[in-house]
mmCIF file of C-alpha atoms and ligand atoms in Angstrom:
data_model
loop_
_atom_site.group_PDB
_atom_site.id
_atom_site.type_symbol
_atom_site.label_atom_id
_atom_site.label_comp_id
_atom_site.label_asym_id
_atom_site.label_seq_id
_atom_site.Cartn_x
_atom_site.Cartn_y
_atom_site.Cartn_z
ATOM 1 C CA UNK A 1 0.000 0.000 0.000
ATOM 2 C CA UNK A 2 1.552 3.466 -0.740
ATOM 3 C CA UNK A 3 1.892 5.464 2.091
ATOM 4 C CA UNK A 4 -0.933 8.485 0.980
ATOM 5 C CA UNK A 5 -3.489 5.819 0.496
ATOM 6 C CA UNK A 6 -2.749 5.269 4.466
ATOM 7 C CA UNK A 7 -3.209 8.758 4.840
ATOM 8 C CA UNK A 8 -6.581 8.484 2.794
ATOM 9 C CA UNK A 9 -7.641 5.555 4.902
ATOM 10 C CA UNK A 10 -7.363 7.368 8.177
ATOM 11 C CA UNK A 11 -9.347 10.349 6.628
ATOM 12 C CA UNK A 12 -12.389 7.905 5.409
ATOM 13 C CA UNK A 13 -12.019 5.517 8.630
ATOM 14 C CA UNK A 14 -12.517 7.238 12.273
ATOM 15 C CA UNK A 15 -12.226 3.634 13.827
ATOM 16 C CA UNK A 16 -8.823 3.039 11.469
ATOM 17 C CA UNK A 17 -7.736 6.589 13.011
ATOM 18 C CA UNK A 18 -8.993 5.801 16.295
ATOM 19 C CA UNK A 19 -7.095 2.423 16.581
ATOM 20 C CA UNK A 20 -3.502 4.718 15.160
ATOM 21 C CA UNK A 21 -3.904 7.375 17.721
ATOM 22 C CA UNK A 22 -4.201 4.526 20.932
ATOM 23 C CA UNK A 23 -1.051 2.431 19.446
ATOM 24 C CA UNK A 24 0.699 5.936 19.250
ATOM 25 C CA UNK A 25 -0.140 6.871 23.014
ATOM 26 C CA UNK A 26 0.809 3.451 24.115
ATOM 27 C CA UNK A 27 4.316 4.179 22.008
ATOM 28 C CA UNK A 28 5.094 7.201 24.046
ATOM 29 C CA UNK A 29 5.738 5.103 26.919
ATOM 30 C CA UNK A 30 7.374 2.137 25.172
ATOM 31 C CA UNK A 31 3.560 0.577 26.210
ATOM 32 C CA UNK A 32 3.937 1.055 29.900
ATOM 33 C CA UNK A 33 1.563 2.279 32.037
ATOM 34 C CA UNK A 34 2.620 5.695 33.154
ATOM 35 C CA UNK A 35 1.472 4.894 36.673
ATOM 36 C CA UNK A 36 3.390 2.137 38.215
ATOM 37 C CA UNK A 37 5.541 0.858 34.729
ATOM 38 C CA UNK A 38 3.857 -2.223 34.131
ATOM 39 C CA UNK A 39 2.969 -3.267 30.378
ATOM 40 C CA UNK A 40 -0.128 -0.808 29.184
ATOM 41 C CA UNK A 41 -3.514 -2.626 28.261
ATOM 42 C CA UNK A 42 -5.155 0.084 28.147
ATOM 43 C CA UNK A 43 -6.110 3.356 28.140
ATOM 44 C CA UNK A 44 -6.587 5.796 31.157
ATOM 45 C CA UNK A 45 -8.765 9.253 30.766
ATOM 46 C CA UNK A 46 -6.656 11.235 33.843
ATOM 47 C CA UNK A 47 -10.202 13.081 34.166
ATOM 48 C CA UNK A 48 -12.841 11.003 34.168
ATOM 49 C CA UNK A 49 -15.507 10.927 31.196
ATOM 50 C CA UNK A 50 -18.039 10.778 34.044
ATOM 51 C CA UNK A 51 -16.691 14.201 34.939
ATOM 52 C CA UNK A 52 -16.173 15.539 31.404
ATOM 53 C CA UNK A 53 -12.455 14.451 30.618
ATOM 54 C CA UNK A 54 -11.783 14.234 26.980
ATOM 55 C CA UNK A 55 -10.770 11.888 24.645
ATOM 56 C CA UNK A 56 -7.996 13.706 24.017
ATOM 57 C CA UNK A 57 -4.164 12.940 23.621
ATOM 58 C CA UNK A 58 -3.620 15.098 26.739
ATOM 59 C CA UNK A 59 -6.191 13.249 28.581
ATOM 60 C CA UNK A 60 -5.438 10.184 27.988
ATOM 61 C CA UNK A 61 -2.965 7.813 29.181
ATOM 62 C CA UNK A 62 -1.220 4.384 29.134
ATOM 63 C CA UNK A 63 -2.189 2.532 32.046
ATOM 64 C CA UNK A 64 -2.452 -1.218 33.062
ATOM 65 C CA UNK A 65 -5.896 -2.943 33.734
ATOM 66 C CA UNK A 66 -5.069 -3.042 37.374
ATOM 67 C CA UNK A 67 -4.066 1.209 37.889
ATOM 68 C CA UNK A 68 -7.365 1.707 35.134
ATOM 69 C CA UNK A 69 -9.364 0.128 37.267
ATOM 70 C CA UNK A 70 -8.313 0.893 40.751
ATOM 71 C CA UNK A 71 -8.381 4.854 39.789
ATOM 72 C CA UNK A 72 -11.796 4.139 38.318
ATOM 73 C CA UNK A 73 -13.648 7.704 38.679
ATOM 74 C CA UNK A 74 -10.951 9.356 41.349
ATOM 75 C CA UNK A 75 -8.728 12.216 40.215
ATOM 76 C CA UNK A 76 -5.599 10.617 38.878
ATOM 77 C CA UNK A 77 -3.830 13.036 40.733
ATOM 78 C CA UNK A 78 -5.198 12.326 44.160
ATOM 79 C CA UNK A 79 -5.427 8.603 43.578
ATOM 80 C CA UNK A 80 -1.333 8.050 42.466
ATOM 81 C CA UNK A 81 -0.235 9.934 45.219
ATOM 82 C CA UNK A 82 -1.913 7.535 47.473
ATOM 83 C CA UNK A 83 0.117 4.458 45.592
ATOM 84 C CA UNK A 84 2.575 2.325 47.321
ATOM 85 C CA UNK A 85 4.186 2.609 43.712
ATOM 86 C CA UNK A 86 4.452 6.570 43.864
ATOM 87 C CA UNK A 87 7.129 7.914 42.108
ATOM 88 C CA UNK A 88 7.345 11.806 42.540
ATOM 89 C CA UNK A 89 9.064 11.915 38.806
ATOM 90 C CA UNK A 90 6.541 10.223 37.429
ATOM 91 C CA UNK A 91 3.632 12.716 38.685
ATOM 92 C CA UNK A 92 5.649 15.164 37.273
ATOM 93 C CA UNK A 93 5.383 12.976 33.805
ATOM 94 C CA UNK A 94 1.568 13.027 34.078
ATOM 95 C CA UNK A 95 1.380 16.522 34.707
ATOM 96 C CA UNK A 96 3.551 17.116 31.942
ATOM 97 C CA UNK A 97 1.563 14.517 30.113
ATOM 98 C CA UNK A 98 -1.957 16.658 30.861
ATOM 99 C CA UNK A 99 -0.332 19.882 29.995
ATOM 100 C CA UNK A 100 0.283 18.392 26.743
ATOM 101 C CA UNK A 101 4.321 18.994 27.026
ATOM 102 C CA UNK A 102 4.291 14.914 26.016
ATOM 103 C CA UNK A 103 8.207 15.551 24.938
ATOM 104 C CA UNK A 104 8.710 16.511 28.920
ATOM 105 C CA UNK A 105 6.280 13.468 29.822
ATOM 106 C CA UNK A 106 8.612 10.947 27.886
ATOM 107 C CA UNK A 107 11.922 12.533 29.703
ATOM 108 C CA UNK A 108 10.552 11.770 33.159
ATOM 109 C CA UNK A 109 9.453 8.826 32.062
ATOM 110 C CA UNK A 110 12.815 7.867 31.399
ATOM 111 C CA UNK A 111 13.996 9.469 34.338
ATOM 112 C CA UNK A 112 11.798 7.040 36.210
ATOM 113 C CA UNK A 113 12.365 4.115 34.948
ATOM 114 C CA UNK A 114 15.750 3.087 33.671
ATOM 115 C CA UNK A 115 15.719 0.354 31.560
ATOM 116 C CA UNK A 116 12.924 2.306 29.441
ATOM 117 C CA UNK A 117 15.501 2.187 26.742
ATOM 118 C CA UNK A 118 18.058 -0.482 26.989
ATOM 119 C CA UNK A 119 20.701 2.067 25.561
ATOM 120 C CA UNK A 120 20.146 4.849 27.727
ATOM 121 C CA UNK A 121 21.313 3.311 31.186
ATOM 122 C CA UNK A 122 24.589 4.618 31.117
ATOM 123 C CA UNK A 123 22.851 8.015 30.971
ATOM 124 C CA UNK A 124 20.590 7.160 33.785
ATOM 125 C CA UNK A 125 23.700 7.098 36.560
ATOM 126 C CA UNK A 126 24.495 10.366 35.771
ATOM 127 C CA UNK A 127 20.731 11.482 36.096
ATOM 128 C CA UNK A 128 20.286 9.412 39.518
ATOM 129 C CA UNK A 129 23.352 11.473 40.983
ATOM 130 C CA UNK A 130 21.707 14.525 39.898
ATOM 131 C CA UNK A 131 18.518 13.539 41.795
ATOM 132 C CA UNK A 132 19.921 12.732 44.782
ATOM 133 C CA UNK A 133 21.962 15.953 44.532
ATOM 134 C CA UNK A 134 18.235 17.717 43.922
HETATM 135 ZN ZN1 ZN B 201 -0.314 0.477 36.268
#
């Protein structure tokens, strides 16, 4: 298939597009949930559609079945800071995340979790000193 009939597709097909924009969130965390790190099966809305959140890219994150459904209708906020898995760089990723700096999101990401990218643990030393430093 030539790559503008792709293009095409997606314009004719909202489920086609639909199905490309959840693969791409789940890509921006190297499909991990953005909560606690375990493989994404889904996908989280950080404000509730019960309460009016979105489907949007900013509202919407990677998350596991077991964070999705534990957060269930609470503020994601609230709810991850009352996780024994809390990780204060990763609420900094969802907040990026929300604010729709996703570039920032990723970074912390990292930050959090070293072996994100195989290649980038020699990097992630340097970045631990600096946190402890911080
Ligand atoms: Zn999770």
């Amino acid at each position: 298939m030539h790559i503008n009939d792709a293009v095409f597709l997606e314009d004719l097909c909202p489920k086609f597009r639909f199905r490309q924009w959840r693969k791409s969130i789940h890509r921006f965390t190297g499909k991990s949930c953005i909560y606690c790190g375990k493989p994404s099966e889904s996908i989280d809305h950080v404000l509730p559609r019960s309460q009016g959140g979105m489907s949007t890219t900013e509202n919407c994150v990677p998350a596991c079945l077991s964070c999705n459904g534990d957060k269930s209708d609470e503020n994601a906020m609230y709810w991850y800071r009352k996780q024994k898995f809390y990780d204060p760089r990763r609420a900094m990723a969802i907040r990026a995340w929300i604010e729709g700096d996703l570039r920032l999101a990723i970074r912390l990401l990292q930050w959090a979790k070293p072996r994100f990218k195989e290649n980038e643990n020699k990097n992630f030393n340097d970045n631990e000193t600096d946190y402890k430093v911080a």
